[in-house]
Short mmCIF file of N, CA, C and O in Angstrom, two decimals:
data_model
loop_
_atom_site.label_atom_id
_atom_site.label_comp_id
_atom_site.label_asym_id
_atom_site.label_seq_id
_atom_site.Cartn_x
_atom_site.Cartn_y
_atom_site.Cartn_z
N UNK W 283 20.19 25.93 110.79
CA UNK W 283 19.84 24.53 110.54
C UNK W 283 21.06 23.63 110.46
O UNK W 283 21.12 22.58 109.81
N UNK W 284 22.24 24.28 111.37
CA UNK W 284 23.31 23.65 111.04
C UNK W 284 23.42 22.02 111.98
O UNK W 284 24.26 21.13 112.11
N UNK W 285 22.40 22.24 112.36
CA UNK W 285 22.28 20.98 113.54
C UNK W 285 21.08 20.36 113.15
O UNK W 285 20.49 19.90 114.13
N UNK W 286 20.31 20.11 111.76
CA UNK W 286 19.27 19.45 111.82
C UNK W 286 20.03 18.11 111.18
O UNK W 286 20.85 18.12 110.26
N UNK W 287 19.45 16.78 112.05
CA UNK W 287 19.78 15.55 111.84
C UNK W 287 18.67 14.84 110.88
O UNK W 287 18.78 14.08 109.92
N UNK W 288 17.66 15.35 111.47
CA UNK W 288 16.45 14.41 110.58
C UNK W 288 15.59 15.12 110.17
O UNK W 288 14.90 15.71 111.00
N UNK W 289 15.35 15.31 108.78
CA UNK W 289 14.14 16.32 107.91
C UNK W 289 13.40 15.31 107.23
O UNK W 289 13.84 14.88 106.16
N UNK W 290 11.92 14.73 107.89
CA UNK W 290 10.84 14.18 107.12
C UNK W 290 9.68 15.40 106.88
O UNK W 290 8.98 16.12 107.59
N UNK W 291 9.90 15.19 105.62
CA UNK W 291 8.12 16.02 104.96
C UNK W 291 7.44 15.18 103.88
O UNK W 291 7.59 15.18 102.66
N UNK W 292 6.77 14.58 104.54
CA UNK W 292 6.37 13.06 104.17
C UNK W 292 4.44 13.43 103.88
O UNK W 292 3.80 13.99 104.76
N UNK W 293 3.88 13.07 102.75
CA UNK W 293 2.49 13.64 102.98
C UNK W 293 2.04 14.88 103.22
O UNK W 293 1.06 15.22 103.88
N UNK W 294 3.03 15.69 102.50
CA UNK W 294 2.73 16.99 102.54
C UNK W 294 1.90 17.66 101.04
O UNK W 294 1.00 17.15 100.38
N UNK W 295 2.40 18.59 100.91
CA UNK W 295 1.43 19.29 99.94
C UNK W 295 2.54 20.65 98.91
O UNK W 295 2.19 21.63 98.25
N UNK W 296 3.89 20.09 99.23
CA UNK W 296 5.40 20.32 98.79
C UNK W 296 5.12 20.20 97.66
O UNK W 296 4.66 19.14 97.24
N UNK W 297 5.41 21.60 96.62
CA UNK W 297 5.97 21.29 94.92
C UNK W 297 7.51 21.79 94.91
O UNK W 297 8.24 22.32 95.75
N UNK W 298 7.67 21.35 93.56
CA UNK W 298 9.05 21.91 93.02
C UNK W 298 10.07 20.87 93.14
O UNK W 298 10.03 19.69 93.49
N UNK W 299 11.10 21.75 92.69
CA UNK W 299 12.50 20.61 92.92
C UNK W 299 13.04 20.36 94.47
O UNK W 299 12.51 20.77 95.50
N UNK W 300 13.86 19.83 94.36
CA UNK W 300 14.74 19.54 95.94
C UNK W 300 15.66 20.06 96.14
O UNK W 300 16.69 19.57 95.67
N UNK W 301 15.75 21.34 96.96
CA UNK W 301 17.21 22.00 96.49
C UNK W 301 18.29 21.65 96.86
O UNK W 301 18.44 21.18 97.99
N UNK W 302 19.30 21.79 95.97
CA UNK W 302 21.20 21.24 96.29
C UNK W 302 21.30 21.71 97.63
O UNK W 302 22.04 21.02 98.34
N UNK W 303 20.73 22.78 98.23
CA UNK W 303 20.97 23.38 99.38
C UNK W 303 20.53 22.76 100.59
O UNK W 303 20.49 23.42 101.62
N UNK W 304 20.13 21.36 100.56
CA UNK W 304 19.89 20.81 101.92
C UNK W 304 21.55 19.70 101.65
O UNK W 304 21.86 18.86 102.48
N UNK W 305 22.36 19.95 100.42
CA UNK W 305 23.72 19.15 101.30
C UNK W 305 24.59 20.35 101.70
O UNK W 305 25.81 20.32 101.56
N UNK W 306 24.03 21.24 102.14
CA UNK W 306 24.98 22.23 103.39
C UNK W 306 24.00 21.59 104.18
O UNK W 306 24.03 22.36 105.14
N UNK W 307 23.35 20.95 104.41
CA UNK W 307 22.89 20.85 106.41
C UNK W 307 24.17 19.20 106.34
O UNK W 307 23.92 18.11 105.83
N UNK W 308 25.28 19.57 106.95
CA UNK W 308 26.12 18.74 107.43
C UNK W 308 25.79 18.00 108.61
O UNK W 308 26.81 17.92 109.30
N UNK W 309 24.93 17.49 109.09
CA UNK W 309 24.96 16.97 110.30
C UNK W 309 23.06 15.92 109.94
O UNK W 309 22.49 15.02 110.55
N UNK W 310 22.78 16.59 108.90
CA UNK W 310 22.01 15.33 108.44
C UNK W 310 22.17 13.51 107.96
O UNK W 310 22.97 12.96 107.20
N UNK W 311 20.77 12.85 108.98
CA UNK W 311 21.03 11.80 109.22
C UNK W 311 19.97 10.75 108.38
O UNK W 311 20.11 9.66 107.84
N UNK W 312 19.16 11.44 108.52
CA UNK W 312 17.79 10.90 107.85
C UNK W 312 16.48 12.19 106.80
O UNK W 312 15.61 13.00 107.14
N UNK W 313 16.89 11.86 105.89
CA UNK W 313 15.90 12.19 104.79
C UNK W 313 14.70 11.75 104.66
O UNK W 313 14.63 10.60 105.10
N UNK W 314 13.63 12.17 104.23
CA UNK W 314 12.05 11.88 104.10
C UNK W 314 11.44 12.32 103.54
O UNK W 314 10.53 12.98 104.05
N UNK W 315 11.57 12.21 102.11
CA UNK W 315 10.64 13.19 101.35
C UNK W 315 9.37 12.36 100.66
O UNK W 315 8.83 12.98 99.74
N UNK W 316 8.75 10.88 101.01
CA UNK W 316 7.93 10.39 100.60
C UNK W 316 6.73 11.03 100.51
O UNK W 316 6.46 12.07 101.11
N UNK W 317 5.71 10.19 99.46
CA UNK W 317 4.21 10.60 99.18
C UNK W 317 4.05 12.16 98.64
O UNK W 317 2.97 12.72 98.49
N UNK W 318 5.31 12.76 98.39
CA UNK W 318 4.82 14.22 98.05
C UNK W 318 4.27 14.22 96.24
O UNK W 318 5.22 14.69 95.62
N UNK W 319 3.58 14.02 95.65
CA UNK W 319 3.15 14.15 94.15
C UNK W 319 3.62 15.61 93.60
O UNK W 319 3.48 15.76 92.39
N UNK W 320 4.05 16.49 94.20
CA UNK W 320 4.48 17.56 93.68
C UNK W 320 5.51 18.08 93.25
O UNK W 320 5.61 19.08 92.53
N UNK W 321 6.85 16.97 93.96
CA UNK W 321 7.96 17.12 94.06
C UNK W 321 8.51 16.50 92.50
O UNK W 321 8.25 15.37 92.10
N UNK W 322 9.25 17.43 91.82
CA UNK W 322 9.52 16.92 90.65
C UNK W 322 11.28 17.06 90.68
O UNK W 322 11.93 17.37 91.68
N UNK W 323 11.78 16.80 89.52
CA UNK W 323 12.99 17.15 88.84
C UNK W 323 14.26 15.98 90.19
O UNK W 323 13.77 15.20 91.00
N UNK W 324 15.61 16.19 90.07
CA UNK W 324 16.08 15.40 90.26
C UNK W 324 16.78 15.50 91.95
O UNK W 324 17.45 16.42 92.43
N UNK W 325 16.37 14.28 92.56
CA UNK W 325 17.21 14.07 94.08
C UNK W 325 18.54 14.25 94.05
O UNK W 325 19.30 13.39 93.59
N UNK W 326 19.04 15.65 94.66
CA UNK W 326 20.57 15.55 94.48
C UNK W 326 21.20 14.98 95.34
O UNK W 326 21.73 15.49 96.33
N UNK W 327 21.18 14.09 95.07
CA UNK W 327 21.80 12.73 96.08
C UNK W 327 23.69 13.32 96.02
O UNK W 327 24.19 13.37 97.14
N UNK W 328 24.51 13.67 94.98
CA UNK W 328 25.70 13.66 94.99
C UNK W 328 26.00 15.39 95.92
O UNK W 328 26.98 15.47 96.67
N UNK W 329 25.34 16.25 95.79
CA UNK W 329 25.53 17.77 97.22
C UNK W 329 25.21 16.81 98.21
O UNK W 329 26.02 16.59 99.12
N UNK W 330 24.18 16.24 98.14
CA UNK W 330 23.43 15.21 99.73
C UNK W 330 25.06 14.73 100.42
O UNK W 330 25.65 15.06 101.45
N UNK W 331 25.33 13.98 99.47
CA UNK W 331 26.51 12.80 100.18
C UNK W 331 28.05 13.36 100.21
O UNK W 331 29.01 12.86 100.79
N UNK W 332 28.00 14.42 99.49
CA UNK W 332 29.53 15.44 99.64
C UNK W 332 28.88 16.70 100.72
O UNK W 332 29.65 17.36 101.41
N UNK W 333 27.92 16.85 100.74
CA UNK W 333 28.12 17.90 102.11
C UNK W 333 27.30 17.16 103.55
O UNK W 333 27.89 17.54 104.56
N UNK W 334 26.29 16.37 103.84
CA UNK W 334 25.94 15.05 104.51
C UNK W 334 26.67 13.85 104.96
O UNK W 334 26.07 12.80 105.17
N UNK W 335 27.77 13.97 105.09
CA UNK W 335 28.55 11.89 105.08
C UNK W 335 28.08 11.59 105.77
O UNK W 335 28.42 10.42 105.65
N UNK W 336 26.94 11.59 107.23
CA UNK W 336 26.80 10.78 107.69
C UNK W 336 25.10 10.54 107.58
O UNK W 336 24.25 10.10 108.35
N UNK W 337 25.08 11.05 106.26
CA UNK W 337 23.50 10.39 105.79
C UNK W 337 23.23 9.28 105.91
O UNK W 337 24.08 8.54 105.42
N UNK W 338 22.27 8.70 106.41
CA UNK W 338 21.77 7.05 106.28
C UNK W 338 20.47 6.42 105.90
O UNK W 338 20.10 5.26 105.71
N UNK W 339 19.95 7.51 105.85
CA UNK W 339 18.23 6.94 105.63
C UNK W 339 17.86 8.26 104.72
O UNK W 339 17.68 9.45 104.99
N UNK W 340 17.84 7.37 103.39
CA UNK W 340 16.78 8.51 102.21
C UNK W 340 15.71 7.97 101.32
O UNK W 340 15.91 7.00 100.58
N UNK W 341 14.44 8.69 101.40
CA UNK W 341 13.28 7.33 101.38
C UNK W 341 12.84 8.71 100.29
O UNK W 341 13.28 9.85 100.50
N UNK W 342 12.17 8.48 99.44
CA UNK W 342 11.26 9.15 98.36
C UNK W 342 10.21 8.00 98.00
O UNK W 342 10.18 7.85 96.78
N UNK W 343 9.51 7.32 98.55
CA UNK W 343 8.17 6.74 98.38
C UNK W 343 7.28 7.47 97.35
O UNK W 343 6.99 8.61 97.69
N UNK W 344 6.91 7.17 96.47
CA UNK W 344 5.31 7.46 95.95
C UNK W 344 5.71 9.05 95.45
O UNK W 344 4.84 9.92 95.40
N UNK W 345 6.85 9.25 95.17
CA UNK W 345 7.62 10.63 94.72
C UNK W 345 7.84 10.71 92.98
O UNK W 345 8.12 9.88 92.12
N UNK W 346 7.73 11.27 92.98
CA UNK W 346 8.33 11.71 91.13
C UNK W 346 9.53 12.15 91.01
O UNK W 346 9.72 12.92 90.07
N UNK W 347 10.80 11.79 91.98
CA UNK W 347 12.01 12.45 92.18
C UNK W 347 12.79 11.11 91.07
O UNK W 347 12.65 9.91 90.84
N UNK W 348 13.70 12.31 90.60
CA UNK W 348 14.74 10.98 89.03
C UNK W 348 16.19 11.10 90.11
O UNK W 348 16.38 12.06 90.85
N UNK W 349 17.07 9.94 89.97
CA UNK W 349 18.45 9.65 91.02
C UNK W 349 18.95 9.39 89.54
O UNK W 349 18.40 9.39 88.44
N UNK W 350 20.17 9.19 89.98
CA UNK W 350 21.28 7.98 89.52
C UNK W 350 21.53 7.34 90.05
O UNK W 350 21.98 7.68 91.15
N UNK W 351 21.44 5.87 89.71
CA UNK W 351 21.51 4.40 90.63
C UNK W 351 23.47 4.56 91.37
O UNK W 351 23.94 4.25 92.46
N UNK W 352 24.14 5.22 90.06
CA UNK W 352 25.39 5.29 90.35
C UNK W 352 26.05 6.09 92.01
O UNK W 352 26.95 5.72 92.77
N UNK W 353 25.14 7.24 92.06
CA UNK W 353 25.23 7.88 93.07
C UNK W 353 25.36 7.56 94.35
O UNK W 353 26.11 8.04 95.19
N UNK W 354 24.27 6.38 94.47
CA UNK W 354 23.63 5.80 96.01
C UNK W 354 25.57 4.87 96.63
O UNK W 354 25.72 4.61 97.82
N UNK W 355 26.66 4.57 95.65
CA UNK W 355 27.41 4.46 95.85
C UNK W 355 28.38 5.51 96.64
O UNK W 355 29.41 5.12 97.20
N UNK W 356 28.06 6.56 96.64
CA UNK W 356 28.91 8.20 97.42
C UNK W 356 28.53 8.18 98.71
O UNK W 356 29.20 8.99 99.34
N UNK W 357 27.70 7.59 99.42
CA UNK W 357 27.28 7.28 100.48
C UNK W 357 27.61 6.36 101.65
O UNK W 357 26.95 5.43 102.12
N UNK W 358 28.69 6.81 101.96
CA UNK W 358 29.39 5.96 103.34
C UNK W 358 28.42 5.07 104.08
O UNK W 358 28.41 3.84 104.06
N UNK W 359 27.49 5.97 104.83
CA UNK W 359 27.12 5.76 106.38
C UNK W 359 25.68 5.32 105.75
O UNK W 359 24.71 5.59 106.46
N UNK W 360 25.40 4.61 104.39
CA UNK W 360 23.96 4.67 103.68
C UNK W 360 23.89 3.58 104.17
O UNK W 360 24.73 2.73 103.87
N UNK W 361 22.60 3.25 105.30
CA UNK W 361 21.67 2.20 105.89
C UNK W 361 20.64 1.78 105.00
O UNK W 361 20.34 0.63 104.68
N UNK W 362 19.87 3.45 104.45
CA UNK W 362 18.42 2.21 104.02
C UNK W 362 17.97 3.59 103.05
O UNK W 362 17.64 4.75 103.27
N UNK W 363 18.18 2.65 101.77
CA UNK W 363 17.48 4.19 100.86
C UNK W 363 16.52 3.26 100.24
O UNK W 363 16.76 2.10 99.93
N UNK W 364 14.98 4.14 100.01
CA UNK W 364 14.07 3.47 99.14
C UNK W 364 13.26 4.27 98.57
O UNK W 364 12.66 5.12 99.22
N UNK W 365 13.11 4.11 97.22
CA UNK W 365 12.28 4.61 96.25
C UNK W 365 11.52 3.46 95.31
O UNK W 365 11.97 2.32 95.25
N UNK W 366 10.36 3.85 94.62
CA UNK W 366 9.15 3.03 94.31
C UNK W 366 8.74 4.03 93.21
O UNK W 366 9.34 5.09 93.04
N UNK W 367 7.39 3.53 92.28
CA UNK W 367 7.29 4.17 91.29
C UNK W 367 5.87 5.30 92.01
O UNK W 367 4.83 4.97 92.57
N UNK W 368 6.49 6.86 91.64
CA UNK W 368 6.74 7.01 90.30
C UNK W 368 8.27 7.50 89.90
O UNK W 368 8.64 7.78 88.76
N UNK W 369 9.07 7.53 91.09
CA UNK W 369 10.40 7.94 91.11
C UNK W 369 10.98 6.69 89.89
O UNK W 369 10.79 5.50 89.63
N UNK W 370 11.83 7.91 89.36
CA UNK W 370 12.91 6.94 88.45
C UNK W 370 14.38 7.03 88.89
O UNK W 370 14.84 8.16 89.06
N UNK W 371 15.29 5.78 89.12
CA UNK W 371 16.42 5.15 89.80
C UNK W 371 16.84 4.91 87.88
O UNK W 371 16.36 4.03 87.16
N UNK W 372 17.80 5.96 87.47
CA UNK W 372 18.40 5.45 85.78
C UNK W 372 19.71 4.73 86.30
O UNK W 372 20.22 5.02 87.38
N UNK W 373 20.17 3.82 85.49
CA UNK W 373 20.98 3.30 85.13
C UNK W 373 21.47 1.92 86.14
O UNK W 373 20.52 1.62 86.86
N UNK W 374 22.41 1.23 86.32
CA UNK W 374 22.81 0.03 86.73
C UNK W 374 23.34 0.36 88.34
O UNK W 374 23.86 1.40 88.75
N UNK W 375 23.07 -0.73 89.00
CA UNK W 375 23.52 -0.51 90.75
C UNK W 375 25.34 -0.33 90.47
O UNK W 375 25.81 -0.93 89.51
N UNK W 376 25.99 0.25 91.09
CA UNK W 376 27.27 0.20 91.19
C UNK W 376 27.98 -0.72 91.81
O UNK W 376 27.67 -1.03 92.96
N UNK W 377 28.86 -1.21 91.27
CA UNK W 377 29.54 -2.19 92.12
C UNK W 377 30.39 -1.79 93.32
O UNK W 377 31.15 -2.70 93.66
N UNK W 378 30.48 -0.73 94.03
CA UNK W 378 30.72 -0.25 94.86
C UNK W 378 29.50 -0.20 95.92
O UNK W 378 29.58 0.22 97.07
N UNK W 379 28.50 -0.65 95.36
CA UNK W 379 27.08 -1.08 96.40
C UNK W 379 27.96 -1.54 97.31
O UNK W 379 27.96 -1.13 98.47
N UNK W 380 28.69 -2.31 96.93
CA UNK W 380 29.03 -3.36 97.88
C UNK W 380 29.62 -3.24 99.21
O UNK W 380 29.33 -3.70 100.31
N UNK W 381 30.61 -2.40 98.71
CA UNK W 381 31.37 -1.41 99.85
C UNK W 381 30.24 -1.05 100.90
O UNK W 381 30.61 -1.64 101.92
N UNK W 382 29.56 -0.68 101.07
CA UNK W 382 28.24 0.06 101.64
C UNK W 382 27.71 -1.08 102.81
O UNK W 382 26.57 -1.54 102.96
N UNK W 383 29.04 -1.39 103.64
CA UNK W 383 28.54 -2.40 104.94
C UNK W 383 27.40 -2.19 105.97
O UNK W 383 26.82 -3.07 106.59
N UNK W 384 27.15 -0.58 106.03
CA UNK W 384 25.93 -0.50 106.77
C UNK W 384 24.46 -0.66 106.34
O UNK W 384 23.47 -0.71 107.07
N UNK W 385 24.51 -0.73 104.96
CA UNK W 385 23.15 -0.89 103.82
C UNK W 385 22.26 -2.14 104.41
O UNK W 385 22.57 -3.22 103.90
N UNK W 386 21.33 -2.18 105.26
CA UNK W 386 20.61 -2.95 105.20
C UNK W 386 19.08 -3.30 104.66
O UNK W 386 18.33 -4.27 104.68
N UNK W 387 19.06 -1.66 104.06
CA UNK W 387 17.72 -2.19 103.26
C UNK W 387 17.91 -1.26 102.22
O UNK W 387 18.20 -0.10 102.51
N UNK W 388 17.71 -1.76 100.50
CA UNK W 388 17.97 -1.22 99.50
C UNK W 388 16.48 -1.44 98.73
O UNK W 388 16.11 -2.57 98.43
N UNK W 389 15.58 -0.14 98.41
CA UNK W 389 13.96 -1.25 98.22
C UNK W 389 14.40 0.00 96.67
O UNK W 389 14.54 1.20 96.88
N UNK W 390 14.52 -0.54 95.46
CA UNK W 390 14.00 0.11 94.55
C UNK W 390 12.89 -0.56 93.44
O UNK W 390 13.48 -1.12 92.52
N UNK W 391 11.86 -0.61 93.37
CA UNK W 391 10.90 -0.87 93.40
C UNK W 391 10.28 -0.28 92.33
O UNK W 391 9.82 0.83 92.60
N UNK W 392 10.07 -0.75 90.93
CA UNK W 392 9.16 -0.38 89.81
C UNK W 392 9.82 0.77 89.40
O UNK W 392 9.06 1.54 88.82
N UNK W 393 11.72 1.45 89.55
CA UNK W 393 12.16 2.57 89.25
C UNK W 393 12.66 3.14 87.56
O UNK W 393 12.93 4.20 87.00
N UNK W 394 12.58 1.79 87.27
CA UNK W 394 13.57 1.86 85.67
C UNK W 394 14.79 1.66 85.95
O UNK W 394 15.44 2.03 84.97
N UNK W 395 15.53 1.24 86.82
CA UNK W 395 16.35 0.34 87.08
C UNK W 395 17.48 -0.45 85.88
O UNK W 395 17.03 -1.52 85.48
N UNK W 396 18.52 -0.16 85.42
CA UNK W 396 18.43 -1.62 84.24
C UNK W 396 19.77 -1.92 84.57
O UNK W 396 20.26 -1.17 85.41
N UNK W 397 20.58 -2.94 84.09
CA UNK W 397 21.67 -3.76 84.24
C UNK W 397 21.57 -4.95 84.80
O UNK W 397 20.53 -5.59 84.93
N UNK W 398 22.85 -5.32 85.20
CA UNK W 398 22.84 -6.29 86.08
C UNK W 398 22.78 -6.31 87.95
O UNK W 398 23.02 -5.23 88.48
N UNK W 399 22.52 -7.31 88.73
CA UNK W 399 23.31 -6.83 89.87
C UNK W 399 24.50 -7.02 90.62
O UNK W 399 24.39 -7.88 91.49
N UNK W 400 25.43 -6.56 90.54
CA UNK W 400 26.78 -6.73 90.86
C UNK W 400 26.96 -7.93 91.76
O UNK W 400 26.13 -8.01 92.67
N UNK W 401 27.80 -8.81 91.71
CA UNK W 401 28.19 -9.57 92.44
C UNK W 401 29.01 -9.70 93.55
O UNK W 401 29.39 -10.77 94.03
N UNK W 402 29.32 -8.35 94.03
CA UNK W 402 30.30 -8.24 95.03
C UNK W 402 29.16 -7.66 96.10
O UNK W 402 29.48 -7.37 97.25
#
């Protein structure tokens, strides 16, 4: 799977956690783990973006997956990440969002979210 670019399992029937072991697929581009209700415990977004850099699209829709808002900052090549409730996004956007010139769509949506939003 050293060549998979894009893994959607979107509306599936998936339990459990998300394992650290999809940031060894290095050549991933796009993530998709929306609508799964089964999927619990936490998106390891920081294996994702240290073994992935050229991740760009990570969507958990309608998921029960918990991030750190801080994280979505480790992400170079990050175009468009979105999560909605029942996923929880803890703590404040990073001001290193900013850095993140390819980001064109950031949807977090009913996550628990709190701070401010950076001004840069």
């Amino acid at each position: 799977l050293h060549v998979l670019q894009v893994l959607v399992v979107s509306k599936t029937r998936v339990s459990g956690t998300v394992p650290t072991a999809f940031g060894h697929l290095t050549m991933l581009v796009e993530l998709d783990l929306s609508r799964n209700s089964e999927l619990t415990g936490a998106m390891p977004l920081r294996e994702l973006a240290d073994g992935a850099p050229q991740l760009a699209v990570v969507h958990f829709l309608d998921t029960p997956l918990q991030a750190r808002a801080a994280d979505l900052a480790l992400f170079g090549q990050l175009s468009s990440f979105v999560a909605d409730d029942p996923a929880r996004v803890r703590g404040s956007l990073p001001t290193a969002i900013g850095k993140l010139t390819s980001l064109f769509e950031l949807v977090l949506d009913e996550v628990g979210l709190e701070g401010t939003i950076p001004s840069e």
